[in-house]
Each structure stands twice: as C-alpha cells, then as structure tokens.
Amino acid sequence: MSADETVAYKILTGEQLQQLLAAGIFTGAPVDLADGYIHLSTAGQVQGTLDKHFAGQDDLHIAVVDLTVLGDAVKWEVSRGGALFPHVYADLPLTAVPAHAPVERNADGQVILPHP
C-alpha cells in the first residue's frame, strides 16, 4: 500500500450507492461529512474497514474509485494503525467509479473486491 496507487475503494450502503447512481455524484456518508472528506481504503485496507466500521450491516457495496480522475482532491493521510489512507477532499463523481458490486466474501471470509 502506497501513495502511488491509482485505485481505491469506497464502502457504500445500498441507499448511498443508489444516490451515487441517480445523482451521478456522492457527497459523502455521515462520517465523511463530519470529517470533511470522503474516506477510501486501498485493496489491503478494505477488509479492516468493513470489519471495524460496518460489522453486522447488510446491503453493503464496494465502489472501485479511479484516483487518477480525482487528481489533487486525493490526499494520502495517516489514519488507522499509522497507515496511509486515501481521503478525497471533494465530492465523488460517478465518472471516477468504473465498477461497483455488493460485498461478497470467499469461503475464508475474505472480501472479494470488484474489478474495474
């Protein structure tokens, strides 16, 4: 995981995904609005984010986010466990989301990430 990655992931509720698809833009979940940026995770961080912040929730989806579309709005900042996380200081446009899928796990319980 490093700041040169070009793809990150946003975990969305079903309602949030529908808002993104209908409006063509996602302004943020309540935690994003409170913190002033949209929280994303790298491929290696999605599992931890799901398990820590979305435990027990149903109807969750993972959106693939193309960071190159967002340019300077993406800031890599230290967060959980001292790791760098991608944060988006702007709304998330649908044009930066090449793929999305419901959260699925393999037989070992590991999250299966959608591919763009």
mmCIF file with all atom_site columns, C-alpha atoms in Angstrom, residues 8-13 17 41 46-47 50 60-65 97 99-104 111-115:
data_model
loop_
_atom_site.group_PDB
_atom_site.id
_atom_site.type_symbol
_atom_site.label_atom_id
_atom_site.label_alt_id
_atom_site.label_comp_id
_atom_site.label_asym_id
_atom_site.label_entity_id
_atom_site.label_seq_id
_atom_site.pdbx_PDB_ins_code
_atom_site.Cartn_x
_atom_site.Cartn_y
_atom_site.Cartn_z
_atom_site.occupancy
_atom_site.B_iso_or_equiv
_atom_site.pdbx_formal_charge
_atom_site.auth_seq_id
_atom_site.auth_comp_id
_atom_site.auth_asym_id
_atom_site.auth_atom_id
_atom_site.pdbx_PDB_model_num
ATOM 1  C CA . ALA A 1 8   ? -9.061  2.740   -4.026  1.00 0.00 ? 8   ALA A CA 1
ATOM 2  C CA . TYR A 1 9   ? -12.396 1.547   -2.684  1.00 0.00 ? 9   TYR A CA 1
ATOM 3  C CA . LYS A 1 10  ? -15.420 3.139   -1.017  1.00 0.00 ? 10  LYS A CA 1
ATOM 4  C CA . ILE A 1 11  ? -17.829 1.060   1.040   1.00 0.00 ? 11  ILE A CA 1
ATOM 5  C CA . LEU A 1 12  ? -21.386 2.237   0.485   1.00 0.00 ? 12  LEU A CA 1
ATOM 6  C CA . THR A 1 13  ? -24.777 1.264   1.832   1.00 0.00 ? 13  THR A CA 1
ATOM 7  C CA . LEU A 1 17  ? -24.997 3.553   -3.943  1.00 0.00 ? 17  LEU A CA 1
ATOM 8  C CA . SER A 1 41  ? -9.475  2.319   1.533   1.00 0.00 ? 41  SER A CA 1
ATOM 9  C CA . VAL A 1 46  ? -10.956 -2.763  2.749   1.00 0.00 ? 46  VAL A CA 1
ATOM 10 C CA . GLN A 1 47  ? -11.258 -5.858  4.942   1.00 0.00 ? 47  GLN A CA 1
ATOM 11 C CA . LEU A 1 50  ? -15.515 -3.381  6.684   1.00 0.00 ? 50  LEU A CA 1
ATOM 12 C CA . LEU A 1 60  ? -23.252 -3.080  1.565   1.00 0.00 ? 60  LEU A CA 1
ATOM 13 C CA . HIS A 1 61  ? -21.470 -2.400  -1.697  1.00 0.00 ? 61  HIS A CA 1
ATOM 14 C CA . ILE A 1 62  ? -17.887 -1.688  -2.716  1.00 0.00 ? 62  ILE A CA 1
ATOM 15 C CA . ALA A 1 63  ? -17.243 1.008   -5.300  1.00 0.00 ? 63  ALA A CA 1
ATOM 16 C CA . VAL A 1 64  ? -13.975 0.975   -7.225  1.00 0.00 ? 64  VAL A CA 1
ATOM 17 C CA . VAL A 1 65  ? -12.579 4.527   -7.309  1.00 0.00 ? 65  VAL A CA 1
ATOM 18 C CA . VAL A 1 97  ? -16.316 4.882   -10.262 1.00 0.00 ? 97  VAL A CA 1
ATOM 19 C CA . ALA A 1 99  ? -17.198 -0.541  -11.174 1.00 0.00 ? 99  ALA A CA 1
ATOM 20 C CA . HIS A 1 100 ? -19.153 -1.495  -8.083  1.00 0.00 ? 100 HIS A CA 1
ATOM 21 C CA . ALA A 1 101 ? -20.511 -4.709  -6.610  1.00 0.00 ? 101 ALA A CA 1
ATOM 22 C CA . PRO A 1 102 ? -22.236 -5.997  -3.496  1.00 0.00 ? 102 PRO A CA 1
ATOM 23 C CA . VAL A 1 103 ? -19.878 -7.017  -0.704  1.00 0.00 ? 103 VAL A CA 1
ATOM 24 C CA . GLU A 1 104 ? -19.010 -10.683 -1.114  1.00 0.00 ? 104 GLU A CA 1
ATOM 25 C CA . VAL A 1 111 ? -13.657 -9.730  0.943   1.00 0.00 ? 111 VAL A CA 1
ATOM 26 C CA . ILE A 1 112 ? -13.761 -10.225 -2.825  1.00 0.00 ? 112 ILE A CA 1
ATOM 27 C CA . LEU A 1 113 ? -13.029 -6.879  -4.475  1.00 0.00 ? 113 LEU A CA 1
ATOM 28 C CA . PRO A 1 114 ? -14.801 -5.847  -7.686  1.00 0.00 ? 114 PRO A CA 1
ATOM 29 C CA . HIS A 1 115 ? -12.584 -5.166  -10.684 1.00 0.00 ? 115 HIS A CA 1
#
